[in-house]
């Protein structure tokens, strides 16, 4: 569509003349002008200067497929995106679509969730207009033992996108929580349907929840949660961040096979070297987090010197001392 093509072009920055745009898209200058007027009506601030042309100076924070595709640029073809104003849970919707045969690269986004799901049966607070609630369907050809790597890889992808856009230094609390300034701003919930015969996942859903814009949190999480805008001190445009995250997720299966993301994941860890409490189904114990192994399990050393391998399944960990807290919602 002309409007989206022009937007993609203007996103590259600087002024582009109406004549150049008209030639490039084989339309009249009047058609270009009309498309620019449409974009302005949608909230895009487009400057126009005689003899220089048009320049995009600000874009609205709306979740629209065209806007998202334009942020994805050359990688737009890798994803099929569905946007809901309101949904119970994007993970639930993605699981259903995956069961019905939806392809890898299907993305479900919502402006608000009425029953957002968190880890360990918790809920995820998902108010309208301020968050990113996104589920991505993958169909990786990986053994089940490597599934925890998907969450870790997704966490690294989100952290890298955030840091690139806002100049932050995002920490990751094993296995799925993203932190800035000691508070959680993002959680990831991966769910899978399994092919029992092959012992491989049929589909994996990566559910990413980000507190993007400033807003009040309910009392029970106000102390431990933060919005990205507040933590980074920068304006967050959701479509831009989503685009950046999806770009980083594009070659996720290859990253998992080669473990190329693992060093960055470990470097971001807020647990390694710290004394933590492990809440496992068979009890609670204190240990020092010493390493993360090649399948993203956490290795801890207990007081008697024995090393335990902690799988993510039913476990949550808390930093025993220090400023960081659990931050689970
Ligand atoms: C956690 O912190 O426990 C994980 C939270 C994951 C929340 C996201 S929001 C998008 C997707 N849909 C859901 O219902 N949950 C995930």
Short mmCIF file of C-alpha atoms and ligand atoms in Angstrom, two decimals:
data_model
loop_
_atom_site.label_atom_id
_atom_site.label_comp_id
_atom_site.label_asym_id
_atom_site.label_seq_id
_atom_site.Cartn_x
_atom_site.Cartn_y
_atom_site.Cartn_z
CA UNK A 1 0.00 0.00 0.00
CA UNK A 2 1.34 3.45 -0.93
CA UNK A 3 0.89 4.89 2.56
CA UNK A 4 2.97 2.12 4.17
CA UNK A 5 5.60 2.29 1.44
CA UNK A 6 6.00 6.01 1.98
CA UNK A 7 6.18 5.51 5.73
CA UNK A 8 8.91 2.90 5.39
CA UNK A 9 10.83 5.26 3.16
CA UNK A 10 10.46 8.25 5.53
CA UNK A 11 11.52 6.11 8.50
CA UNK A 12 15.00 5.97 7.06
CA UNK A 13 15.31 9.60 8.15
CA UNK A 14 15.88 12.95 6.47
CA UNK A 15 13.88 14.69 3.77
CA UNK A 16 12.60 12.92 0.66
CA UNK A 17 11.03 14.98 -2.10
CA UNK A 18 7.51 14.32 -3.34
CA UNK A 19 8.95 13.82 -6.79
CA UNK A 20 11.36 11.12 -5.62
CA UNK A 21 8.56 9.32 -3.79
CA UNK A 22 6.26 9.58 -6.81
CA UNK A 23 8.94 8.17 -9.12
CA UNK A 24 9.90 5.41 -6.72
CA UNK A 25 6.34 4.14 -6.30
CA UNK A 26 5.19 4.96 -9.83
CA UNK A 27 2.35 7.26 -8.73
CA UNK A 28 1.52 10.94 -9.14
CA UNK A 29 2.83 13.62 -6.75
CA UNK A 30 -0.79 14.27 -5.84
CA UNK A 31 -1.16 10.63 -4.73
CA UNK A 32 1.94 11.05 -2.57
CA UNK A 33 0.52 14.21 -1.02
CA UNK A 34 -2.80 12.43 -0.28
CA UNK A 35 -0.98 9.53 1.38
CA UNK A 36 1.00 11.98 3.52
CA UNK A 37 -2.26 13.70 4.58
CA UNK A 38 -3.65 10.27 5.57
CA UNK A 39 -0.56 9.52 7.65
CA UNK A 40 -0.85 12.89 9.38
CA UNK A 41 -4.49 12.11 10.24
CA UNK A 42 -3.29 8.86 11.86
CA UNK A 43 -0.99 10.88 14.12
CA UNK A 44 2.32 10.85 12.20
CA UNK A 45 4.09 14.20 12.32
CA UNK A 46 5.45 14.79 8.82
CA UNK A 47 7.25 18.00 8.11
CA UNK A 48 7.11 19.37 4.56
CA UNK A 49 9.55 21.98 3.30
CA UNK A 50 9.59 23.51 -0.18
CA UNK A 51 12.44 22.16 -2.32
CA UNK A 52 13.34 19.53 0.29
CA UNK A 53 10.22 17.39 0.59
CA UNK A 54 8.82 15.38 3.46
CA UNK A 55 10.44 14.30 6.73
CA UNK A 56 8.97 12.09 9.47
CA UNK A 57 9.51 13.80 12.84
CA UNK A 58 7.30 11.72 15.18
CA UNK A 59 5.16 8.60 15.01
CA UNK A 60 2.18 7.74 17.24
CA UNK A 61 2.33 4.84 19.70
CA UNK A 62 -0.33 2.74 18.06
CA UNK A 63 -0.40 -0.99 17.53
CA UNK A 64 -1.36 -1.36 13.90
CA UNK A 65 -0.21 -4.02 11.51
CA UNK A 66 1.03 -1.51 8.93
CA UNK A 67 3.00 0.41 11.55
CA UNK A 68 4.51 -2.80 12.90
CA UNK A 69 5.43 -4.02 9.43
CA UNK A 70 7.06 -0.74 8.68
CA UNK A 71 9.14 -1.03 11.88
CA UNK A 72 10.18 -4.56 10.85
CA UNK A 73 11.39 -3.33 7.48
CA UNK A 74 13.05 -6.09 5.42
CA UNK A 75 12.10 -8.73 8.01
CA UNK A 76 8.36 -8.04 7.83
CA UNK A 77 7.88 -11.07 5.58
CA UNK A 78 9.00 -13.43 8.35
CA UNK A 79 5.96 -12.71 10.50
CA UNK A 80 2.20 -12.78 10.23
CA UNK A 81 0.86 -10.38 12.84
CA UNK A 82 -2.60 -10.27 14.41
CA UNK A 83 -3.48 -7.33 16.65
CA UNK A 84 -6.34 -7.33 19.18
CA UNK A 85 -7.58 -4.32 21.15
CA UNK A 86 -8.52 -6.62 24.00
CA UNK A 87 -8.10 -10.33 24.58
CA UNK A 88 -8.02 -12.69 27.57
CA UNK A 89 -4.46 -13.92 26.90
CA UNK A 90 -2.31 -13.70 23.78
CA UNK A 91 -0.64 -16.97 24.85
CA UNK A 92 -4.01 -18.73 24.98
CA UNK A 93 -4.88 -17.38 21.52
CA UNK A 94 -1.49 -18.38 20.12
CA UNK A 95 -1.76 -21.90 21.58
CA UNK A 96 -5.17 -22.31 19.94
CA UNK A 97 -3.96 -21.02 16.61
CA UNK A 98 -0.89 -23.26 16.78
CA UNK A 99 -3.13 -26.28 17.46
CA UNK A 100 -5.16 -25.30 14.38
CA UNK A 101 -1.98 -25.26 12.26
CA UNK A 102 -0.77 -21.64 12.40
CA UNK A 103 2.73 -21.32 10.99
CA UNK A 104 5.95 -20.41 12.78
CA UNK A 105 6.24 -16.64 12.80
CA UNK A 106 2.59 -16.04 13.70
CA UNK A 107 2.46 -13.18 16.22
CA UNK A 108 -0.48 -12.30 18.46
CA UNK A 109 -0.48 -8.83 20.00
CA UNK A 110 -3.01 -7.10 22.23
CA UNK A 111 -3.37 -3.61 23.63
CA UNK A 112 -4.75 -5.13 26.84
CA UNK A 113 -5.28 -8.62 28.33
CA UNK A 114 -8.11 -9.47 30.70
CA UNK A 115 -6.52 -12.72 31.91
CA UNK A 116 -2.80 -12.34 31.19
CA UNK A 117 -0.87 -15.41 32.33
CA UNK A 118 2.39 -15.40 34.26
CA UNK A 119 4.69 -18.18 35.37
CA UNK A 120 3.73 -20.69 38.05
CA UNK A 121 0.01 -20.03 37.60
CA UNK A 122 0.31 -16.34 38.42
CA UNK A 123 -1.53 -13.63 36.53
CA UNK A 124 0.14 -10.87 34.54
CA UNK A 125 -1.15 -7.33 34.99
CA UNK A 126 -1.95 -6.08 31.47
CA UNK A 127 -3.59 -2.62 31.42
CA UNK A 128 -4.45 -0.91 28.08
CA UNK A 129 -2.28 1.56 26.21
CA UNK A 130 0.87 1.10 28.25
CA UNK A 131 2.19 -2.42 27.72
CA UNK A 132 3.43 -4.90 25.17
CA UNK A 133 1.58 -8.21 25.34
CA UNK A 134 2.86 -10.41 22.58
CA UNK A 135 2.98 -14.13 21.78
CA UNK A 136 5.09 -15.60 19.02
CA UNK A 137 4.58 -19.08 17.60
CA UNK A 138 7.71 -21.10 16.86
CA UNK A 139 7.97 -24.60 15.46
CA UNK A 140 11.54 -25.45 16.38
CA UNK A 141 13.13 -28.76 15.54
CA UNK A 142 14.79 -29.17 18.94
CA UNK A 143 14.81 -31.90 21.59
CA UNK A 144 12.66 -31.27 24.66
CA UNK A 145 15.77 -30.93 26.84
CA UNK A 146 16.59 -27.72 24.97
CA UNK A 147 13.23 -26.00 25.50
CA UNK A 148 14.42 -23.86 28.45
CA UNK A 149 16.93 -22.36 26.04
CA UNK A 150 14.05 -20.79 24.12
CA UNK A 151 12.98 -18.69 27.10
CA UNK A 152 16.58 -17.70 27.81
CA UNK A 153 17.18 -16.81 24.16
CA UNK A 154 13.96 -14.77 24.02
CA UNK A 155 15.00 -12.94 27.19
CA UNK A 156 18.34 -12.09 25.61
CA UNK A 157 16.59 -10.91 22.43
CA UNK A 158 14.29 -8.58 24.37
CA UNK A 159 17.14 -7.27 26.57
CA UNK A 160 19.31 -6.53 23.52
CA UNK A 161 16.43 -4.73 21.78
CA UNK A 162 15.75 -2.59 24.86
CA UNK A 163 19.40 -1.70 25.38
CA UNK A 164 19.92 -0.82 21.73
CA UNK A 165 16.92 1.52 21.64
CA UNK A 166 17.25 3.14 25.07
CA UNK A 167 20.94 2.82 25.99
CA UNK A 168 20.09 0.79 29.13
CA UNK A 169 21.89 -2.15 30.70
CA UNK A 170 19.17 -4.75 31.19
CA UNK A 171 19.69 -7.54 33.70
CA UNK A 172 18.06 -10.96 33.45
CA UNK A 173 16.92 -12.86 36.48
CA UNK A 174 17.06 -16.54 35.55
CA UNK A 175 15.18 -17.64 33.76
CA UNK A 176 12.68 -15.18 32.38
CA UNK A 177 12.54 -11.83 34.16
CA UNK A 178 14.09 -8.61 32.83
CA UNK A 179 15.27 -6.01 35.31
CA UNK A 180 16.33 -2.38 35.32
CA UNK A 181 17.39 -0.59 38.47
CA UNK A 182 16.53 -3.61 40.61
CA UNK A 183 12.92 -3.77 39.41
CA UNK A 184 11.17 -6.03 36.94
CA UNK A 185 9.81 -4.52 33.72
CA UNK A 186 9.34 -7.64 31.59
CA UNK A 187 8.39 -11.27 32.06
CA UNK A 188 8.40 -14.12 29.57
CA UNK A 189 6.17 -17.18 29.64
CA UNK A 190 6.99 -19.97 27.19
CA UNK A 191 4.48 -22.73 26.65
CA UNK A 192 4.74 -25.76 24.38
CA UNK A 193 2.63 -28.51 22.88
CA UNK A 194 4.58 -31.75 22.59
CA UNK A 195 4.78 -34.48 19.94
CA UNK A 196 5.04 -37.43 22.35
CA UNK A 197 6.18 -39.92 19.71
CA UNK A 198 9.07 -37.87 18.41
CA UNK A 199 9.87 -36.34 21.78
CA UNK A 200 9.99 -32.89 20.19
CA UNK A 201 7.88 -29.76 20.57
CA UNK A 202 5.05 -29.40 18.04
CA UNK A 203 4.80 -25.71 18.74
CA UNK A 204 6.32 -23.33 21.23
CA UNK A 205 4.65 -20.09 22.26
CA UNK A 206 6.88 -17.33 23.56
CA UNK A 207 4.76 -14.90 25.55
CA UNK A 208 6.42 -11.56 26.25
CA UNK A 209 4.92 -9.03 28.63
CA UNK A 210 6.55 -5.60 29.00
CA UNK A 211 5.51 -2.69 31.22
CA UNK A 212 6.36 -0.13 28.57
CA UNK A 213 4.85 3.25 29.42
CA UNK A 214 4.52 4.97 32.77
CA UNK A 215 1.44 4.03 34.75
CA UNK A 216 0.42 3.07 38.25
CA UNK A 217 0.82 -0.56 39.34
CA UNK A 218 -1.52 -2.38 41.73
CA UNK A 219 -0.31 -2.31 45.36
CA UNK A 220 0.92 -5.90 45.40
CA UNK A 221 3.51 -5.26 42.70
CA UNK A 222 4.13 -1.51 43.07
CA UNK A 223 7.37 -2.08 45.01
CA UNK A 224 8.89 -4.61 42.64
CA UNK A 225 7.71 -3.58 39.17
CA UNK A 226 8.74 -0.65 37.01
CA UNK A 227 7.88 0.63 33.56
CA UNK A 228 10.56 0.75 30.92
CA UNK A 229 9.90 4.46 30.34
CA UNK A 230 10.47 5.21 33.99
CA UNK A 231 13.55 3.02 34.30
CA UNK A 232 15.14 4.21 31.06
CA UNK A 233 14.01 7.84 31.31
CA UNK A 234 13.07 7.72 27.63
CA UNK A 235 9.83 7.67 25.67
CA UNK A 236 8.97 4.15 24.50
CA UNK A 237 7.19 3.60 21.21
CA UNK A 238 5.71 0.14 21.42
CA UNK A 239 5.69 -0.60 17.70
CA UNK A 240 9.36 0.30 17.41
CA UNK A 241 10.33 -1.92 20.36
CA UNK A 242 8.20 -4.81 19.07
CA UNK A 243 9.89 -4.49 15.68
CA UNK A 244 13.32 -4.56 17.28
CA UNK A 245 12.46 -7.61 19.40
CA UNK A 246 11.04 -9.53 16.46
CA UNK A 247 14.15 -8.73 14.40
CA UNK A 248 16.28 -10.23 17.18
CA UNK A 249 14.04 -13.31 17.29
CA UNK A 250 14.27 -13.98 13.55
CA UNK A 251 17.09 -16.55 13.75
CA UNK A 252 16.29 -17.88 17.19
CA UNK A 253 16.53 -21.57 16.30
CA UNK A 254 20.05 -21.11 14.92
CA UNK A 255 21.03 -19.09 18.01
CA UNK A 256 19.77 -21.91 20.22
CA UNK A 257 21.56 -24.64 18.27
CA UNK A 258 24.86 -22.78 18.38
CA UNK A 259 24.26 -21.39 21.93
CA UNK A 260 25.58 -18.12 20.48
CA UNK A 261 23.35 -16.07 22.81
CA UNK A 262 24.40 -17.87 25.99
CA UNK A 263 27.45 -15.74 26.82
CA UNK A 264 25.32 -12.58 26.59
CA UNK A 265 22.61 -14.24 28.69
CA UNK A 266 25.11 -15.08 31.42
CA UNK A 267 26.68 -11.65 31.31
CA UNK A 268 23.27 -10.14 31.99
CA UNK A 269 22.49 -12.47 34.86
CA UNK A 270 21.56 -10.72 38.10
CA UNK A 271 21.83 -14.01 40.02
CA UNK A 272 25.32 -15.34 39.29
CA UNK A 273 27.62 -14.97 42.27
CA UNK A 274 24.71 -14.14 44.60
CA UNK A 275 23.25 -16.04 47.51
CA UNK A 276 19.73 -17.07 46.56
CA UNK A 277 16.83 -19.08 47.91
CA UNK A 278 15.49 -21.78 45.63
CA UNK A 279 11.77 -22.54 45.96
CA UNK A 280 11.40 -26.05 44.56
CA UNK A 281 8.35 -28.34 44.89
CA UNK A 282 10.32 -30.47 47.38
CA UNK A 283 11.39 -27.60 49.61
CA UNK A 284 13.18 -24.29 49.98
CA UNK A 285 16.95 -24.01 50.35
CA UNK A 286 19.70 -21.38 50.21
CA UNK A 287 22.67 -21.63 47.83
CA UNK A 288 25.03 -19.53 45.75
CA UNK A 289 24.18 -19.26 42.04
CA UNK A 290 27.41 -20.25 40.30
CA UNK A 291 26.68 -20.90 36.63
CA UNK A 292 24.11 -21.48 33.89
CA UNK A 293 24.69 -24.66 31.91
CA UNK A 294 24.43 -25.31 28.15
CA UNK A 295 20.70 -26.08 28.46
CA UNK A 296 19.97 -22.93 30.51
CA UNK A 297 19.64 -24.76 33.84
CA UNK A 298 20.92 -22.83 36.86
CA UNK A 299 23.82 -24.39 38.78
CA UNK A 300 23.94 -23.61 42.48
CA UNK A 301 26.38 -24.54 45.22
CA UNK A 302 24.86 -25.32 48.61
CA UNK A 303 26.48 -24.73 52.01
CA UNK A 304 27.96 -28.28 52.09
CA UNK A 305 29.73 -27.61 48.79
CA UNK A 306 27.52 -29.80 46.60
CA UNK A 307 26.46 -28.50 43.20
CA UNK A 308 22.78 -28.75 42.28
CA UNK A 309 21.23 -28.29 38.86
CA UNK A 310 18.01 -26.26 39.00
CA UNK A 311 15.55 -26.63 36.11
CA UNK A 312 13.09 -23.83 35.48
CA UNK A 313 9.89 -25.96 35.57
CA UNK A 314 8.30 -25.48 38.97
CA UNK A 315 11.03 -23.42 40.57
CA UNK A 316 11.32 -19.77 41.51
CA UNK A 317 14.44 -18.17 42.92
CA UNK A 318 14.94 -15.07 45.04
CA UNK A 319 18.03 -13.14 45.87
CA UNK A 320 18.67 -13.83 49.54
CA UNK A 321 20.26 -10.47 50.33
CA UNK A 322 20.59 -7.26 48.37
CA UNK A 323 18.36 -4.84 46.53
CA UNK A 324 16.92 -7.11 43.88
CA UNK A 325 13.78 -8.93 44.78
CA UNK A 326 11.72 -11.57 43.13
CA UNK A 327 9.65 -9.19 41.03
CA UNK A 328 7.22 -11.94 40.09
CA UNK A 329 3.76 -10.64 39.45
C1 LIG B 1 5.94 -13.84 34.19
O1 LIG B 1 6.51 -12.80 34.50
O2 LIG B 1 5.58 -14.66 35.04
C2 LIG B 1 5.66 -14.10 32.74
C3 LIG B 1 4.68 -13.10 32.20
C4 LIG B 1 4.36 -13.31 30.74
C5 LIG B 1 3.27 -12.37 30.29
C6 LIG B 1 3.03 -12.44 28.83
S1 LIG B 1 2.03 -11.10 28.26
C7 LIG B 1 1.86 -11.86 26.71
C8 LIG B 1 1.69 -13.34 26.96
N1 LIG B 1 0.30 -13.67 27.18
C9 LIG B 1 0.07 -14.10 28.42
O3 LIG B 1 -1.03 -14.43 28.86
N2 LIG B 1 1.23 -14.10 29.10
C10 LIG B 1 2.34 -13.69 28.30
#
